[in-house]
Tab-separated table of C-alpha atoms and ligand atoms in Angstrom:
chain	number	residue	atom	x	y	z
A	1	MET	CA	24.543	7.225	21.109
A	2	LYS	CA	21.778	8.927	22.056
A	3	ARG	CA	18.271	7.801	23.075
A	4	VAL	CA	15.377	9.286	20.982
A	5	ASN	CA	11.717	9.384	20.842
A	6	GLY	CA	9.861	8.536	18.005
A	7	HIS	CA	9.522	12.594	16.800
A	8	GLU	CA	13.223	12.465	16.240
A	9	ILE	CA	13.150	8.881	14.265
A	10	LEU	CA	10.470	10.365	12.318
A	11	THR	CA	11.874	13.605	11.178
A	12	LEU	CA	14.826	11.596	9.684
A	13	PHE	CA	12.343	9.686	8.029
A	14	GLU	CA	10.584	12.529	6.349
A	15	GLN	CA	13.304	14.090	5.348
A	16	TRP	CA	13.789	11.212	3.010
A	17	SER	CA	9.967	10.678	2.329
A	18	PRO	CA	8.194	13.964	3.265
A	19	LYS	CA	4.550	13.810	3.986
A	20	ARG	CA	4.403	16.411	0.918
A	21	PHE	CA	5.152	13.661	-1.365
A	22	ALA	CA	1.921	12.060	-0.817
A	23	GLU	CA	-1.316	11.931	-3.121
A	24	ASN	CA	-3.750	14.052	-1.571
A	25	TRP	CA	-6.286	10.802	-0.793
A	26	ASP	CA	-3.710	9.116	1.039
A	27	PRO	CA	-3.942	8.628	5.041
A	28	ILE	CA	-0.118	8.994	5.684
A	29	GLY	CA	1.359	9.569	8.871
A	30	LEU	CA	0.988	8.504	12.548
A	31	HIS	CA	-1.975	6.148	12.814
A	32	ILE	CA	-2.000	5.044	16.374
A	33	GLY	CA	-0.326	5.863	19.584
A	34	GLN	CA	2.066	9.193	20.393
A	35	LEU	CA	5.403	9.760	19.382
A	36	ASN	CA	7.165	11.469	22.711
A	37	ARG	CA	8.082	7.949	24.116
A	38	PRO	CA	11.247	6.674	23.886
A	39	ILE	CA	12.026	4.219	21.220
A	40	GLU	CA	15.049	1.895	20.874
A	41	LYS	CA	13.373	-0.620	18.228
A	42	VAL	CA	11.250	0.062	14.978
A	43	LEU	CA	9.563	-2.721	13.318
A	44	ILE	CA	9.322	-2.301	9.431
A	45	THR	CA	6.573	-3.853	7.923
A	46	LEU	CA	4.378	-3.761	4.483
A	47	ASP	CA	1.258	-4.298	6.008
A	48	VAL	CA	-0.032	-4.254	9.710
A	49	ASN	CA	-1.862	-7.165	11.043
A	50	GLU	CA	-2.150	-9.019	14.332
A	51	ALA	CA	0.672	-11.043	13.672
A	52	VAL	CA	2.730	-7.960	12.970
A	53	VAL	CA	1.801	-6.265	16.119
A	54	ASP	CA	2.371	-9.877	18.114
A	55	GLU	CA	5.770	-9.576	16.482
A	56	ALA	CA	6.295	-5.987	17.384
A	57	ILE	CA	5.433	-7.306	21.188
A	58	GLU	CA	7.862	-10.170	21.116
A	59	LYS	CA	10.334	-8.214	19.679
A	60	GLY	CA	10.170	-5.114	21.880
A	61	ALA	CA	9.568	-2.779	19.115
A	62	LYS	CA	7.018	0.193	20.431
A	63	LEU	CA	7.222	1.777	16.763
A	64	ILE	CA	6.112	0.207	13.935
A	65	ILE	CA	6.547	1.622	10.028
A	66	ALA	CA	4.343	0.212	7.405
A	67	HIS	CA	3.769	0.891	3.805
A	68	HIS	CA	0.143	0.428	3.830
A	69	PRO	CA	-2.266	2.839	6.216
A	70	PRO	CA	-3.860	0.196	8.692
A	71	ILE	CA	-6.912	3.037	8.583
A	72	PHE	CA	-7.963	3.860	5.480
A	73	SER	CA	-11.281	4.780	5.960
A	74	PRO	CA	-12.152	6.852	8.964
A	75	LEU	CA	-13.534	5.063	12.071
A	76	LYS	CA	-16.966	5.359	13.729
A	77	HIS	CA	-16.467	3.324	16.292
A	78	ILE	CA	-13.661	0.800	17.678
A	79	TRP	CA	-14.873	-2.405	18.602
A	80	THR	CA	-12.741	-4.601	20.279
A	81	ASP	CA	-14.624	-7.642	19.133
A	82	THR	CA	-13.638	-6.933	15.357
A	83	PRO	CA	-10.488	-7.585	13.992
A	84	GLN	CA	-9.081	-4.183	13.537
A	85	GLY	CA	-10.547	-3.096	16.653
A	86	ARG	CA	-8.737	-5.764	18.210
A	87	LEU	CA	-5.712	-4.682	16.717
A	88	ILE	CA	-5.960	-1.144	17.554
A	89	GLU	CA	-6.748	-2.140	20.983
A	90	LYS	CA	-3.738	-4.243	21.350
A	91	CYS	CA	-1.056	-1.508	20.070
A	92	ILE	CA	-2.444	1.133	22.483
A	93	LYS	CA	-2.349	-1.769	25.521
A	94	HIS	CA	1.295	-2.177	25.067
A	95	ASP	CA	1.948	1.210	24.074
A	96	ILE	CA	3.241	0.261	20.124
A	97	SER	CA	2.524	3.421	17.977
A	98	VAL	CA	2.025	2.742	14.269
A	99	TYR	CA	3.059	5.217	11.430
A	100	ALA	CA	2.414	5.209	7.646
A	101	ALA	CA	4.634	5.983	4.749
A	102	HIS	CA	2.602	5.258	1.853
A	103	THR	CA	2.457	7.066	-1.381
A	104	ASN	CA	5.270	9.414	0.014
A	105	LEU	CA	7.217	6.499	0.089
A	106	ASP	CA	6.473	5.407	-3.835
A	107	VAL	CA	7.557	9.045	-4.647
A	108	ALA	CA	10.708	9.440	-2.602
A	109	PRO	CA	13.984	8.767	-4.473
A	110	GLY	CA	15.406	5.801	-2.952
A	111	GLY	CA	11.868	4.592	-2.029
A	112	VAL	CA	9.595	1.720	-3.247
A	113	ASN	CA	9.671	2.231	-7.019
A	114	ASP	CA	13.571	3.070	-6.926
A	115	LEU	CA	13.935	0.046	-4.675
A	116	LEU	CA	11.901	-2.321	-7.405
A	117	ALA	CA	13.823	-0.521	-10.362
A	118	SER	CA	17.276	-1.491	-8.777
A	119	ARG	CA	15.736	-5.159	-8.266
A	120	LEU	CA	15.083	-5.367	-11.933
A	121	GLY	CA	18.660	-3.936	-12.758
A	122	LEU	CA	17.645	-1.178	-14.869
A	123	ALA	CA	20.016	1.673	-15.813
A	124	ASP	CA	18.912	5.717	-16.620
A	125	ILE	CA	16.318	5.508	-14.400
A	126	GLY	CA	13.635	8.059	-14.232
A	127	VAL	CA	10.065	9.117	-13.213
A	128	MET	CA	7.213	7.640	-14.997
A	129	GLU	CA	4.333	9.903	-13.804
A	130	PRO	CA	5.423	13.269	-12.586
A	131	THR	CA	3.304	14.153	-9.665
A	132	ILE	CA	5.171	16.691	-7.695
A	133	SER	CA	7.671	19.687	-8.464
A	134	ASP	CA	8.784	22.171	-5.976
A	135	PRO	CA	8.598	25.844	-6.872
A	136	LEU	CA	11.967	27.414	-7.062
A	137	TYR	CA	12.597	31.064	-5.059
A	138	LYS	CA	15.301	33.241	-5.240
A	139	LEU	CA	16.365	35.317	-2.078
A	140	ALA	CA	18.199	38.607	-2.424
A	141	VAL	CA	19.288	40.134	0.757
A	142	PHE	CA	20.992	43.471	1.280
A	143	CYS	CA	24.096	43.239	3.815
A	144	PRO	CA	27.002	45.341	5.104
A	145	VAL	CA	29.926	44.358	3.274
A	146	GLU	CA	31.784	43.417	6.602
A	147	GLN	CA	29.024	40.636	7.631
A	148	ALA	CA	28.487	39.385	3.699
A	149	ASP	CA	30.808	36.303	4.379
A	150	GLU	CA	29.148	35.594	7.185
A	151	LEU	CA	25.957	35.775	5.976
A	152	ARG	CA	26.826	33.672	2.442
A	153	ARG	CA	27.978	31.132	4.945
A	154	VAL	CA	24.550	30.995	7.157
A	155	LEU	CA	22.860	30.625	3.947
A	156	ALA	CA	25.195	27.854	2.383
A	157	ARG	CA	24.425	25.833	5.765
A	158	SER	CA	20.493	26.284	5.542
A	159	GLY	CA	20.619	24.550	2.337
A	160	ALA	CA	20.122	27.768	-0.125
A	161	GLY	CA	22.247	28.215	-2.981
A	162	ALA	CA	22.017	24.274	-4.159
A	163	ILE	CA	22.367	24.039	-7.868
A	164	GLY	CA	22.689	20.041	-9.143
A	165	ASP	CA	25.828	19.179	-7.867
A	166	TYR	CA	26.821	22.592	-6.372
A	167	GLU	CA	26.488	23.915	-3.154
A	168	GLY	CA	26.898	27.048	-1.293
A	169	CYS	CA	26.375	29.162	-4.952
A	170	SER	CA	25.284	32.889	-4.703
A	171	PHE	CA	25.761	35.811	-7.032
A	172	THR	CA	26.716	39.251	-4.912
A	173	SER	CA	26.966	42.901	-6.485
A	174	THR	CA	27.880	45.976	-4.353
A	175	GLY	CA	26.082	49.245	-4.045
A	176	THR	CA	24.735	52.015	-1.475
A	177	GLY	CA	21.939	51.436	0.858
A	178	ARG	CA	20.202	54.190	2.676
A	179	PHE	CA	18.215	54.555	5.791
A	180	THR	CA	17.308	57.062	8.577
A	181	PRO	CA	16.532	55.382	12.024
A	182	SER	CA	13.234	56.641	13.500
A	183	ALA	CA	12.482	56.964	17.087
A	184	GLY	CA	12.658	53.758	18.676
A	185	ALA	CA	14.970	52.245	16.736
A	186	ASP	CA	18.103	50.664	18.044
A	187	PRO	CA	20.167	50.825	14.665
A	188	PHE	CA	23.358	48.251	14.465
A	189	ILE	CA	24.875	51.314	12.023
A	190	GLY	CA	24.087	55.056	12.253
A	191	GLU	CA	21.862	57.269	14.598
A	192	VAL	CA	18.562	58.111	15.109
A	193	GLY	CA	16.834	60.763	12.788
A	194	LYS	CA	19.953	60.730	10.854
A	195	LEU	CA	20.215	59.693	7.039
A	196	GLU	CA	22.485	57.191	6.968
A	197	GLU	CA	24.182	55.796	3.459
A	198	VAL	CA	26.125	52.433	3.786
A	199	ILE	CA	28.041	50.362	1.455
A	200	GLU	CA	26.179	47.190	1.262
A	201	GLU	CA	26.312	43.723	-1.033
A	202	ARG	CA	22.944	42.339	-2.509
A	203	ILE	CA	23.442	38.525	-2.013
A	204	GLU	CA	21.413	36.332	-4.336
A	205	VAL	CA	20.840	32.605	-3.718
A	206	VAL	CA	18.225	30.178	-5.018
A	207	LEU	CA	16.441	27.930	-2.986
A	208	PRO	CA	13.364	25.235	-3.363
A	209	GLY	CA	9.927	26.301	-1.800
A	210	PRO	CA	10.169	23.612	1.367
A	211	LEU	CA	13.245	25.506	2.751
A	212	ARG	CA	11.562	28.648	2.302
A	213	SER	CA	10.988	29.204	6.398
A	214	LYS	CA	14.328	27.512	7.203
A	215	VAL	CA	16.414	29.538	5.094
A	216	LEU	CA	14.461	32.653	6.313
A	217	LYS	CA	14.835	32.248	10.083
A	218	ALA	CA	18.654	31.569	9.465
A	219	MET	CA	19.089	34.753	7.854
A	220	LEU	CA	16.936	36.874	9.998
A	221	ALA	CA	19.073	35.394	12.592
A	222	ALA	CA	22.380	35.717	11.444
A	223	HIS	CA	21.532	39.605	9.782
A	224	PRO	CA	23.082	42.486	11.603
A	225	TYR	CA	20.582	44.647	11.038
A	226	GLU	CA	17.353	45.302	13.084
A	227	GLU	CA	15.403	45.223	9.907
A	228	PRO	CA	16.922	43.466	6.990
A	229	ALA	CA	15.932	44.444	3.640
A	230	TYR	CA	15.497	41.179	1.489
A	231	ASP	CA	13.096	39.964	-1.315
A	232	PHE	CA	11.670	36.723	-2.202
A	233	PHE	CA	11.103	35.938	-5.950
A	234	ILE	CA	9.247	33.138	-7.210
A	235	LEU	CA	11.292	31.814	-10.242
A	236	ASP	CA	9.643	30.223	-13.590
A	237	GLN	CA	12.141	27.657	-14.663
A	238	ARG	CA	12.035	23.916	-14.131
A	239	THR	CA	12.990	21.920	-11.122
A	240	GLU	CA	13.258	18.686	-10.140
A	241	GLU	CA	10.317	16.562	-10.446
A	242	PHE	CA	9.118	13.830	-8.213
A	243	GLY	CA	6.506	11.291	-8.983
A	244	LEU	CA	5.421	7.617	-9.137
A	245	GLY	CA	6.687	4.643	-10.987
A	246	ARG	CA	9.984	4.422	-12.701
A	247	VAL	CA	11.478	3.802	-16.350
A	248	GLY	CA	14.750	2.240	-17.187
A	249	LYS	CA	16.397	0.333	-19.457
A	250	LEU	CA	17.983	-3.282	-19.263
A	251	PRO	CA	21.555	-4.009	-19.912
A	252	GLU	CA	20.538	-6.345	-22.851
A	253	ALA	CA	17.118	-6.712	-24.859
A	254	MET	CA	15.344	-10.067	-23.693
A	255	GLU	CA	12.084	-12.289	-24.778
A	256	LEU	CA	9.264	-11.390	-22.894
A	257	LYS	CA	8.899	-14.818	-21.651
A	258	GLU	CA	12.632	-14.613	-20.306
A	259	PHE	CA	12.058	-11.120	-18.887
A	260	ALA	CA	9.086	-13.026	-16.761
A	261	GLN	CA	10.967	-15.187	-15.750
A	262	PHE	CA	13.441	-12.869	-14.188
A	263	VAL	CA	11.197	-10.980	-12.379
A	264	LYS	CA	9.417	-14.073	-10.636
A	265	LYS	CA	13.199	-14.504	-9.371
A	266	VAL	CA	14.571	-10.939	-8.462
A	267	LEU	CA	11.255	-9.821	-6.846
A	268	ASP	CA	10.696	-13.675	-5.258
A	269	VAL	CA	7.229	-14.319	-6.268
A	270	PRO	CA	5.620	-17.825	-7.042
A	271	ALA	CA	4.042	-16.639	-10.628
A	272	VAL	CA	3.533	-13.971	-12.904
A	273	ARG	CA	0.678	-12.918	-15.140
A	274	ILE	CA	1.775	-11.473	-18.533
A	275	VAL	CA	0.223	-9.628	-21.410
A	276	GLY	CA	1.380	-9.533	-24.667
A	277	ASP	CA	3.420	-12.031	-27.213
A	278	ALA	CA	5.929	-13.929	-25.158
A	279	SER	CA	8.709	-13.605	-27.868
A	280	LYS	CA	8.446	-9.467	-28.060
A	281	SER	CA	11.848	-8.310	-27.225
A	282	VAL	CA	11.396	-5.954	-24.221
A	283	ARG	CA	14.571	-3.167	-23.365
A	284	LYS	CA	12.564	-0.574	-21.757
A	285	VAL	CA	10.508	-0.905	-18.672
A	286	ALA	CA	8.292	0.749	-16.623
A	287	VAL	CA	7.742	-0.162	-12.812
A	288	LEU	CA	5.139	1.136	-10.300
A	289	GLY	CA	4.889	-1.242	-7.127
A	290	GLY	CA	1.532	-1.805	-6.062
A	291	SER	CA	-1.852	-0.939	-8.288
A	292	GLY	CA	-0.364	0.308	-11.819
A	293	SER	CA	-3.570	-0.381	-13.573
A	294	LYS	CA	-4.283	3.358	-13.963
A	295	TYR	CA	-0.738	4.126	-15.284
A	296	ILE	CA	-0.625	2.144	-18.626
A	297	ARG	CA	-0.549	5.159	-20.556
A	298	ALA	CA	1.722	6.930	-18.572
A	299	ALA	CA	4.032	3.914	-19.341
A	300	LYS	CA	3.470	4.048	-23.338
A	301	ARG	CA	3.900	7.364	-23.215
A	302	LYS	CA	7.606	7.237	-21.550
A	303	GLY	CA	8.406	4.396	-24.315
A	304	ALA	CA	8.252	1.630	-22.144
A	305	ASP	CA	8.054	-2.092	-23.940
A	306	VAL	CA	7.012	-3.671	-20.744
A	307	PHE	CA	5.056	-2.678	-17.616
A	308	VAL	CA	5.933	-4.218	-14.559
A	309	THR	CA	3.142	-3.610	-12.092
A	310	GLY	CA	0.505	-5.696	-9.854
A	311	ASP	CA	-3.506	-5.470	-9.416
A	312	MET	CA	-4.005	-5.465	-13.615
A	313	ASP	CA	-7.460	-5.679	-13.882
A	314	PHE	CA	-9.095	-7.285	-17.585
A	315	HIS	CA	-9.941	-4.190	-19.278
A	316	SER	CA	-6.800	-2.348	-18.817
A	317	ALA	CA	-4.730	-5.530	-19.651
A	318	GLN	CA	-7.077	-5.253	-22.419
A	319	ASP	CA	-5.925	-1.737	-23.565
A	320	ALA	CA	-2.511	-2.446	-22.590
A	321	GLU	CA	-2.221	-5.371	-25.549
A	322	LEU	CA	-4.052	-2.762	-28.361
A	323	MET	CA	-1.661	-0.325	-27.183
A	324	ASP	CA	1.590	-2.702	-27.838
A	325	LEU	CA	2.361	-2.505	-23.993
A	326	ALA	CA	3.684	-5.866	-22.670
A	327	ILE	CA	2.559	-6.220	-19.095
A	328	VAL	CA	4.330	-8.334	-16.364
A	329	ASP	CA	1.962	-8.407	-13.236
A	330	PRO	CA	4.022	-10.039	-10.489
A	331	GLY	CA	1.045	-8.650	-7.779
A	332	HIS	CA	1.094	-6.028	-5.244
A	333	HIS	CA	3.109	-7.969	-2.404
A	334	VAL	CA	6.279	-6.825	-4.354
A	335	GLU	CA	6.347	-3.716	-2.428
A	336	LYS	CA	7.641	-5.785	0.426
A	337	VAL	CA	11.042	-4.475	-1.028
A	338	MET	CA	10.528	-1.728	1.337
A	339	ILE	CA	11.317	-3.252	4.222
A	340	GLU	CA	14.617	-4.089	3.627
A	341	GLY	CA	14.889	-0.727	1.665
A	342	VAL	CA	13.273	1.649	4.763
A	343	ALA	CA	15.719	-0.688	7.372
A	344	ARG	CA	18.744	-0.044	5.557
A	345	TYR	CA	17.971	3.656	4.818
A	346	MET	CA	17.141	4.496	8.440
A	347	GLU	CA	20.194	2.658	10.025
A	348	GLN	CA	22.214	4.850	8.244
A	349	ALA	CA	20.631	7.729	8.805
A	350	CYS	CA	20.510	6.760	12.817
A	351	LEU	CA	23.834	6.188	12.405
A	352	LYS	CA	25.075	9.514	11.224
A	353	LYS	CA	23.069	11.283	13.809
A	354	GLY	CA	24.277	9.109	16.608
A	355	TYR	CA	20.783	7.711	17.513
A	356	ASP	CA	20.701	4.620	19.525
A	357	VAL	CA	17.639	2.645	17.991
A	358	SER	CA	17.733	-0.265	15.564
A	359	PHE	CA	15.208	-1.438	12.661
A	360	ILE	CA	13.898	-4.608	12.331
A	361	GLU	CA	12.632	-6.450	9.280
A	362	SER	CA	9.387	-8.253	9.653
A	363	GLN	CA	9.372	-11.664	9.313
A	364	ILE	CA	5.487	-12.220	8.949
A	365	ASP	CA	4.296	-12.805	5.179
A	366	THR	CA	1.437	-10.515	5.310
A	367	GLU	CA	0.581	-11.633	0.993
A	368	PRO	CA	-3.014	-12.838	1.261
A	369	PHE	CA	-2.665	-14.409	-2.039
A	370	ARG	CA	-1.856	-18.009	-2.405
A	371	PHE	CA	-1.417	-19.978	-5.552
A	372	VAL	CA	-2.276	-23.431	-6.290
B	1	LIG	ZN1	0.933	-1.084	-1.847
């Protein structure tokens, strides 16, 4: 097993929940500390408060991955006799680093919203409100016939040519390449000052925008020519969409009051608030962890009968009622599903890589609301 530092752990995490998935107002990433020290244990939590930092100290976790960013607004000072200042001081004194994955973890496939949708037993799950879709590129590269197979392999290994469930897709056509090496050149084929004709293959592969620099680097390293000829094209076609919230179907329709009880049970909350006729039949469900008041129209547009989300405010509840969209509000704290979800995902990812690190689920209840 390999000893790892915070960078190595979070590089794996960001392959799942990349920073580009976050909303632009969201202060995600490393908040406190640094990532160069070795890490043996990581504590996963919804929120960071002093009790959570004490738990990290007690359990020997030098890295905390939290959903809610502990420093939301820029600080003008760190006064260590205030709760927030004391928390930062405690982390630094104990070499504990804190990293936040917020809306990027909401958007990530398998992240907060997919975890909630799966707790609710939804099928045919889709994104409720698309927020990001990567541009799609095509790379066309010209290469001598003898080296073309190796280049195709390198391109496939770097992730180019993935289309749906197919990997390493490419198209090749053959033609004649012409070039004259000039003084100073060190040609793989031909001589300085002499026009050369070479039978070459044009290899075409598609790739998503975020892979562009990785694929280009791999292609340049593997290509036999000193100055490879290649083109990148931006494609005007639909790519995979990522976004906030999920919409899916219950296996069977149920009455709203029955569904509300079910939500209470599977999301492990003491109470829910509902909007709508308690005997309304619901089957298509929209779900968004955290505060979903802003998204009632998105849920309605997707044809949801009921929207499960937290922090529903009075006027949005009235609007939902008018548009015949039922609401089940189990509170914001249902996002606690991320604790187990992130721990399980990262355990598997680190196991595959042979990383010697364990993930601990925080036992501190950070729900501020009590029900009486
Ligand atoms: Zn939240």
